[in-house]
């Protein structure tokens, strides 16, 4: 009884101090994060941010995702396994928000706060979503594309998927801005490469073969953008390429002139804010519906700017 009372006092003190955890290993707050993938440098940067927040808030954090962003079933299995460990809260970046709903409802019934990150969920179950404003970011990419191709001509989009919130919003943000503001630009093809650079390379090559006058192509995530770069290089075509995310290959392509520029998110910030929001939810704090983690345009002219360099990653 005395030990239990002491433990209760410790819990109260740590939450009062804003640490969100206790020193006792048996009662350590565990927050798993299930991401959309693990292979891209973007996700490694999100992981680094989450782990830093875990240290700062004294909570145990794990981070995992399927090998590719096409593995919806594997991600659902990971989410199920994470919930089976009875975490205090969970972070989730949905590959397919509809497929995840039954498990998210299970988390809600068990009073496990769900924090969506990167890719939102079409549900009110998440207590908040830490994400980029993907529609606004893609609209900026569209403005840059229009400027670089002289506001006329044929362009294409190689998107990572049409099931996740990021895939939908980046596609729609780009397409809607082009249609609304640039009537002389025609989007001749929108195809999906599952965020896989090899698949996106082949898709890009097929688009280039079908449209010999193509002036620009937009890749909606790291794998898509790298695939577009590789397809253009292999076909020896002069096309304005705009990407999304950063990472070494995209940065190198911008420095070499193969890619005109790209939108970078703040992946470390996404990971950090996800864990921070989970801790706040456990403490009963009110959270905004969306935690906007920001985005930036970068190209050869500003890639070395300290403000931009801070949100790029290797």
Tab-separated table of C-alpha atoms in Angstrom:
chain	number	residue	atom	x	y	z
A	1	UNK	CA	0.000	0.000	0.000
A	2	UNK	CA	2.823	2.396	0.878
A	3	UNK	CA	4.628	1.608	-2.379
A	4	UNK	CA	1.457	2.173	-4.407
A	5	UNK	CA	0.859	5.500	-2.695
A	6	UNK	CA	4.444	6.551	-3.421
A	7	UNK	CA	4.015	5.597	-7.077
A	8	UNK	CA	0.804	7.632	-7.346
A	9	UNK	CA	2.617	10.619	-5.858
A	10	UNK	CA	5.448	10.184	-8.387
A	11	UNK	CA	2.973	10.127	-11.288
A	12	UNK	CA	1.287	13.261	-10.057
A	13	UNK	CA	4.587	15.065	-9.595
A	14	UNK	CA	5.953	14.212	-13.016
A	15	UNK	CA	2.811	15.312	-14.846
A	16	UNK	CA	2.726	18.474	-12.765
A	17	UNK	CA	6.279	19.162	-13.894
A	18	UNK	CA	5.244	18.559	-17.528
A	19	UNK	CA	7.535	15.564	-18.013
A	20	UNK	CA	4.716	13.115	-18.798
A	21	UNK	CA	6.490	10.065	-17.382
A	22	UNK	CA	7.700	8.383	-14.244
A	23	UNK	CA	11.036	6.989	-13.285
A	24	UNK	CA	9.686	3.524	-12.639
A	25	UNK	CA	10.331	1.300	-15.651
A	26	UNK	CA	7.168	-0.720	-15.021
A	27	UNK	CA	5.032	2.398	-15.471
A	28	UNK	CA	7.070	4.041	-18.218
A	29	UNK	CA	4.845	5.769	-20.771
A	30	UNK	CA	5.144	3.966	-24.096
A	31	UNK	CA	4.209	5.719	-27.360
A	32	UNK	CA	4.737	3.759	-30.599
A	33	UNK	CA	4.741	5.552	-33.960
A	34	UNK	CA	3.660	3.637	-37.067
A	35	UNK	CA	4.831	5.423	-40.208
A	36	UNK	CA	3.955	4.961	-43.871
A	37	UNK	CA	7.396	3.630	-44.714
A	38	UNK	CA	10.919	3.242	-43.513
A	39	UNK	CA	13.104	3.297	-46.618
A	40	UNK	CA	13.079	7.011	-47.434
A	41	UNK	CA	15.401	9.430	-45.686
A	42	UNK	CA	12.291	11.482	-44.897
A	43	UNK	CA	11.056	8.827	-42.467
A	44	UNK	CA	14.458	8.540	-40.818
A	45	UNK	CA	14.299	12.283	-40.151
A	46	UNK	CA	10.778	11.942	-38.682
A	47	UNK	CA	12.118	9.118	-36.494
A	48	UNK	CA	14.970	11.324	-35.252
A	49	UNK	CA	12.494	14.036	-34.248
A	50	UNK	CA	10.263	11.547	-32.431
A	51	UNK	CA	13.202	10.070	-30.538
A	52	UNK	CA	14.385	13.521	-29.486
A	53	UNK	CA	10.923	14.315	-28.115
A	54	UNK	CA	10.961	10.998	-26.297
A	55	UNK	CA	14.158	12.030	-24.525
A	56	UNK	CA	12.882	15.532	-23.774
A	57	UNK	CA	9.580	14.300	-22.337
A	58	UNK	CA	11.001	11.165	-20.704
A	59	UNK	CA	8.741	8.720	-22.536
A	60	UNK	CA	9.589	5.515	-24.378
A	61	UNK	CA	9.152	5.885	-28.150
A	62	UNK	CA	9.351	3.254	-30.886
A	63	UNK	CA	9.205	3.950	-34.630
A	64	UNK	CA	8.504	1.500	-37.427
A	65	UNK	CA	6.908	1.258	-40.837
A	66	UNK	CA	6.672	-1.154	-43.779
A	67	UNK	CA	9.528	-1.461	-46.249
A	68	UNK	CA	7.556	0.342	-48.950
A	69	UNK	CA	4.589	2.670	-48.989
A	70	UNK	CA	2.580	0.149	-51.019
A	71	UNK	CA	2.354	-2.309	-48.104
A	72	UNK	CA	-0.999	-1.303	-46.623
A	73	UNK	CA	-1.669	-4.757	-45.128
A	74	UNK	CA	1.712	-4.855	-43.422
A	75	UNK	CA	1.154	-1.402	-41.931
A	76	UNK	CA	-2.220	-2.545	-40.567
A	77	UNK	CA	-0.500	-5.566	-38.995
A	78	UNK	CA	2.068	-3.241	-37.388
A	79	UNK	CA	-0.698	-1.034	-36.012
A	80	UNK	CA	-2.490	-4.075	-34.600
A	81	UNK	CA	0.706	-5.357	-32.952
A	82	UNK	CA	1.430	-1.933	-31.464
A	83	UNK	CA	-2.065	-1.687	-29.973
A	84	UNK	CA	-1.699	-5.182	-28.509
A	85	UNK	CA	1.144	-3.836	-26.353
A	86	UNK	CA	-1.372	-1.496	-24.690
A	87	UNK	CA	0.500	1.778	-25.258
A	88	UNK	CA	-0.541	4.948	-23.450
A	89	UNK	CA	-0.891	6.749	-26.810
A	90	UNK	CA	0.000	6.055	-30.439
A	91	UNK	CA	1.181	7.998	-33.489
A	92	UNK	CA	-0.061	6.862	-36.897
A	93	UNK	CA	0.618	7.942	-40.496
A	94	UNK	CA	-2.016	6.174	-42.578
A	95	UNK	CA	-1.264	4.613	-45.939
A	96	UNK	CA	-4.983	3.951	-46.308
A	97	UNK	CA	-7.109	5.759	-43.757
A	98	UNK	CA	-10.216	3.688	-44.497
A	99	UNK	CA	-8.388	0.392	-43.991
A	100	UNK	CA	-7.099	1.594	-40.628
A	101	UNK	CA	-10.453	2.727	-39.221
A	102	UNK	CA	-11.455	-0.515	-37.427
A	103	UNK	CA	-8.182	-0.522	-35.474
A	104	UNK	CA	-8.382	3.188	-34.756
A	105	UNK	CA	-11.883	2.653	-33.354
A	106	UNK	CA	-10.408	-0.088	-31.168
A	107	UNK	CA	-7.800	2.375	-29.874
A	108	UNK	CA	-10.523	4.935	-29.183
A	109	UNK	CA	-12.591	2.372	-27.252
A	110	UNK	CA	-9.511	1.564	-25.149
A	111	UNK	CA	-8.992	5.299	-24.450
A	112	UNK	CA	-5.650	5.318	-26.273
A	113	UNK	CA	-5.168	8.787	-27.814
A	114	UNK	CA	-4.259	8.602	-31.516
A	115	UNK	CA	-2.065	11.339	-32.963
A	116	UNK	CA	-2.035	11.316	-36.759
A	117	UNK	CA	1.178	12.477	-38.406
A	118	UNK	CA	2.284	13.325	-41.929
A	119	UNK	CA	-0.805	11.750	-43.467
A	120	UNK	CA	-4.118	12.466	-41.793
A	121	UNK	CA	-7.033	10.117	-41.296
A	122	UNK	CA	-10.553	10.742	-42.632
A	123	UNK	CA	-12.027	10.446	-39.154
A	124	UNK	CA	-12.450	12.430	-35.967
A	125	UNK	CA	-10.655	9.740	-33.949
A	126	UNK	CA	-7.176	11.377	-33.989
A	127	UNK	CA	-6.862	13.998	-31.253
A	128	UNK	CA	-4.735	16.064	-33.657
A	129	UNK	CA	-2.662	15.721	-36.840
A	130	UNK	CA	0.954	16.898	-37.088
A	131	UNK	CA	1.452	17.578	-40.758
A	132	UNK	CA	2.438	19.847	-43.588
A	133	UNK	CA	-0.341	21.836	-45.246
A	134	UNK	CA	0.050	19.614	-48.290
A	135	UNK	CA	-2.497	21.372	-50.476
A	136	UNK	CA	-0.849	24.752	-49.969
A	137	UNK	CA	2.619	23.253	-50.467
A	138	UNK	CA	1.607	21.574	-53.739
A	139	UNK	CA	-0.021	24.809	-54.917
A	140	UNK	CA	3.324	26.548	-54.406
A	141	UNK	CA	4.973	23.776	-56.458
A	142	UNK	CA	2.417	24.475	-59.211
A	143	UNK	CA	3.221	28.199	-59.156
A	144	UNK	CA	6.936	27.445	-59.459
A	145	UNK	CA	6.308	25.005	-62.314
A	146	UNK	CA	4.201	27.553	-64.190
A	147	UNK	CA	6.858	30.222	-63.769
A	148	UNK	CA	9.633	27.948	-65.008
A	149	UNK	CA	7.823	26.708	-68.142
A	150	UNK	CA	6.542	30.133	-69.197
A	151	UNK	CA	2.946	29.479	-68.085
A	152	UNK	CA	2.099	27.268	-71.039
A	153	UNK	CA	2.659	23.733	-72.284
A	154	UNK	CA	2.147	20.101	-71.269
A	155	UNK	CA	3.062	18.770	-67.834
A	156	UNK	CA	2.600	15.540	-65.875
A	157	UNK	CA	2.268	14.407	-62.266
A	158	UNK	CA	3.867	11.280	-60.801
A	159	UNK	CA	2.151	10.841	-57.442
A	160	UNK	CA	2.959	8.386	-54.681
A	161	UNK	CA	-0.616	7.144	-54.149
A	162	UNK	CA	-4.293	8.020	-54.255
A	163	UNK	CA	-5.296	6.551	-50.873
A	164	UNK	CA	-3.283	8.497	-48.293
A	165	UNK	CA	-4.128	12.057	-47.286
A	166	UNK	CA	-0.720	13.309	-48.459
A	167	UNK	CA	-1.059	11.647	-51.853
A	168	UNK	CA	-4.531	13.061	-52.399
A	169	UNK	CA	-3.775	16.557	-51.105
A	170	UNK	CA	-0.514	17.020	-53.004
A	171	UNK	CA	-2.072	15.828	-56.236
A	172	UNK	CA	-5.178	17.963	-55.785
A	173	UNK	CA	-3.320	21.035	-54.521
A	174	UNK	CA	-1.100	20.995	-57.599
A	175	UNK	CA	-3.823	20.171	-60.131
A	176	UNK	CA	-6.348	22.643	-58.740
A	177	UNK	CA	-3.854	25.529	-58.783
A	178	UNK	CA	-2.796	24.803	-62.371
A	179	UNK	CA	-6.410	24.598	-63.571
A	180	UNK	CA	-7.479	27.716	-61.686
A	181	UNK	CA	-4.550	29.993	-62.471
A	182	UNK	CA	-2.808	28.763	-65.635
A	183	UNK	CA	-5.254	28.035	-68.476
A	184	UNK	CA	-2.460	27.583	-71.025
A	185	UNK	CA	-0.931	24.692	-69.101
A	186	UNK	CA	-2.343	21.224	-69.738
A	187	UNK	CA	-1.828	18.314	-67.313
A	188	UNK	CA	-1.634	15.410	-69.749
A	189	UNK	CA	-0.994	12.557	-67.324
A	190	UNK	CA	-1.373	11.755	-63.605
A	191	UNK	CA	0.079	8.397	-62.622
A	192	UNK	CA	0.923	6.626	-59.362
A	193	UNK	CA	4.206	4.947	-58.497
A	194	UNK	CA	3.611	3.978	-54.839
A	195	UNK	CA	6.499	6.201	-53.798
A	196	UNK	CA	8.864	3.634	-55.286
A	197	UNK	CA	11.661	5.212	-57.285
A	198	UNK	CA	12.091	2.282	-59.691
A	199	UNK	CA	8.384	2.125	-60.503
A	200	UNK	CA	8.254	5.920	-60.769
A	201	UNK	CA	11.215	5.844	-63.167
A	202	UNK	CA	9.384	3.469	-65.527
A	203	UNK	CA	6.187	5.526	-65.270
A	204	UNK	CA	8.120	8.686	-66.135
A	205	UNK	CA	9.746	7.037	-69.139
A	206	UNK	CA	6.360	5.896	-70.451
A	207	UNK	CA	4.941	9.407	-70.046
A	208	UNK	CA	7.907	10.905	-71.888
A	209	UNK	CA	7.462	8.434	-74.731
A	210	UNK	CA	3.753	9.263	-74.986
A	211	UNK	CA	4.246	13.041	-74.827
A	212	UNK	CA	7.282	14.185	-76.803
A	213	UNK	CA	6.552	17.865	-76.053
A	214	UNK	CA	6.266	17.482	-72.285
A	215	UNK	CA	7.738	20.554	-70.565
A	216	UNK	CA	7.470	19.677	-66.874
A	217	UNK	CA	6.867	16.897	-64.340
A	218	UNK	CA	6.005	17.001	-60.616
A	219	UNK	CA	6.967	14.155	-58.260
A	220	UNK	CA	4.861	14.242	-55.101
A	221	UNK	CA	7.254	12.623	-52.615
A	222	UNK	CA	10.886	11.567	-52.290
A	223	UNK	CA	10.611	8.280	-54.207
A	224	UNK	CA	8.384	9.789	-56.886
A	225	UNK	CA	10.713	12.745	-57.433
A	226	UNK	CA	13.829	10.572	-57.660
A	227	UNK	CA	11.999	8.353	-60.147
A	228	UNK	CA	11.114	11.374	-62.300
A	229	UNK	CA	14.741	12.554	-62.237
A	230	UNK	CA	15.990	9.114	-63.255
A	231	UNK	CA	13.379	8.767	-66.021
A	232	UNK	CA	14.246	12.150	-67.514
A	233	UNK	CA	17.970	11.373	-67.316
A	234	UNK	CA	17.599	7.954	-68.945
A	235	UNK	CA	15.441	9.358	-71.753
A	236	UNK	CA	17.872	12.273	-72.233
A	237	UNK	CA	15.015	14.769	-72.215
A	238	UNK	CA	15.041	18.402	-71.148
A	239	UNK	CA	12.127	18.689	-68.727
A	240	UNK	CA	11.510	20.967	-65.738
A	241	UNK	CA	11.366	18.624	-62.738
A	242	UNK	CA	9.896	19.727	-59.423
A	243	UNK	CA	9.863	17.453	-56.409
A	244	UNK	CA	8.587	17.152	-52.867
A	245	UNK	CA	10.705	16.363	-49.775
A	246	UNK	CA	14.475	16.526	-49.761
A	247	UNK	CA	17.154	13.928	-49.065
A	248	UNK	CA	20.588	13.516	-50.612
A	249	UNK	CA	19.547	12.425	-54.109
A	250	UNK	CA	17.146	15.327	-54.569
A	251	UNK	CA	19.636	17.848	-53.187
A	252	UNK	CA	22.334	16.510	-55.509
A	253	UNK	CA	19.935	16.703	-58.461
A	254	UNK	CA	19.166	20.349	-57.677
A	255	UNK	CA	22.846	21.226	-57.382
A	256	UNK	CA	23.521	19.414	-60.682
A	257	UNK	CA	20.643	21.169	-62.439
A	258	UNK	CA	18.603	18.000	-63.056
A	259	UNK	CA	15.832	19.172	-60.758
A	260	UNK	CA	14.646	22.775	-60.754
A	261	UNK	CA	13.609	22.749	-57.112
A	262	UNK	CA	11.369	21.102	-54.561
A	263	UNK	CA	9.158	21.587	-51.541
A	264	UNK	CA	10.708	20.479	-48.276
A	265	UNK	CA	8.703	19.655	-45.217
A	266	UNK	CA	9.984	19.772	-41.649
A	267	UNK	CA	10.270	16.020	-40.958
A	268	UNK	CA	12.168	16.331	-37.679
A	269	UNK	CA	9.476	18.760	-36.518
A	270	UNK	CA	6.711	16.346	-37.563
A	271	UNK	CA	8.215	13.563	-35.460
A	272	UNK	CA	8.837	15.830	-32.474
A	273	UNK	CA	5.367	17.406	-32.526
A	274	UNK	CA	3.706	13.974	-32.787
A	275	UNK	CA	5.256	12.744	-29.553
A	276	UNK	CA	4.784	16.123	-27.855
A	277	UNK	CA	1.077	16.096	-28.798
A	278	UNK	CA	0.680	12.554	-27.442
A	279	UNK	CA	2.143	13.624	-24.101
A	280	UNK	CA	-0.136	16.667	-23.993
A	281	UNK	CA	-3.162	14.499	-24.799
A	282	UNK	CA	-2.298	12.196	-21.895
A	283	UNK	CA	-2.175	15.222	-19.618
A	284	UNK	CA	-5.620	16.303	-20.805
A	285	UNK	CA	-4.413	19.409	-22.610
A	286	UNK	CA	-6.505	20.831	-25.452
A	287	UNK	CA	-4.933	20.328	-28.871
A	288	UNK	CA	-5.616	22.038	-32.212
A	289	UNK	CA	-7.167	19.924	-34.955
A	290	UNK	CA	-4.048	20.455	-37.087
A	291	UNK	CA	-0.474	21.128	-36.011
A	292	UNK	CA	1.010	22.826	-39.076
A	293	UNK	CA	4.705	21.937	-39.188
A	294	UNK	CA	5.531	24.185	-42.158
A	295	UNK	CA	7.063	23.869	-45.633
A	296	UNK	CA	9.609	25.695	-47.796
A	297	UNK	CA	10.578	25.981	-51.462
A	298	UNK	CA	14.243	25.306	-52.109
A	299	UNK	CA	16.355	25.412	-55.242
A	300	UNK	CA	19.965	26.086	-56.210
A	301	UNK	CA	19.673	29.717	-55.095
A	302	UNK	CA	18.769	29.041	-51.454
A	303	UNK	CA	19.738	25.434	-50.715
A	304	UNK	CA	22.654	26.617	-48.561
A	305	UNK	CA	20.581	29.172	-46.634
A	306	UNK	CA	20.739	28.226	-42.916
A	307	UNK	CA	16.951	28.421	-42.561
A	308	UNK	CA	16.482	25.995	-45.473
A	309	UNK	CA	19.418	23.748	-44.615
A	310	UNK	CA	17.889	23.162	-41.168
A	311	UNK	CA	14.865	21.363	-42.677
A	312	UNK	CA	16.748	19.358	-45.331
A	313	UNK	CA	18.033	15.912	-44.463
A	314	UNK	CA	20.457	13.199	-45.580
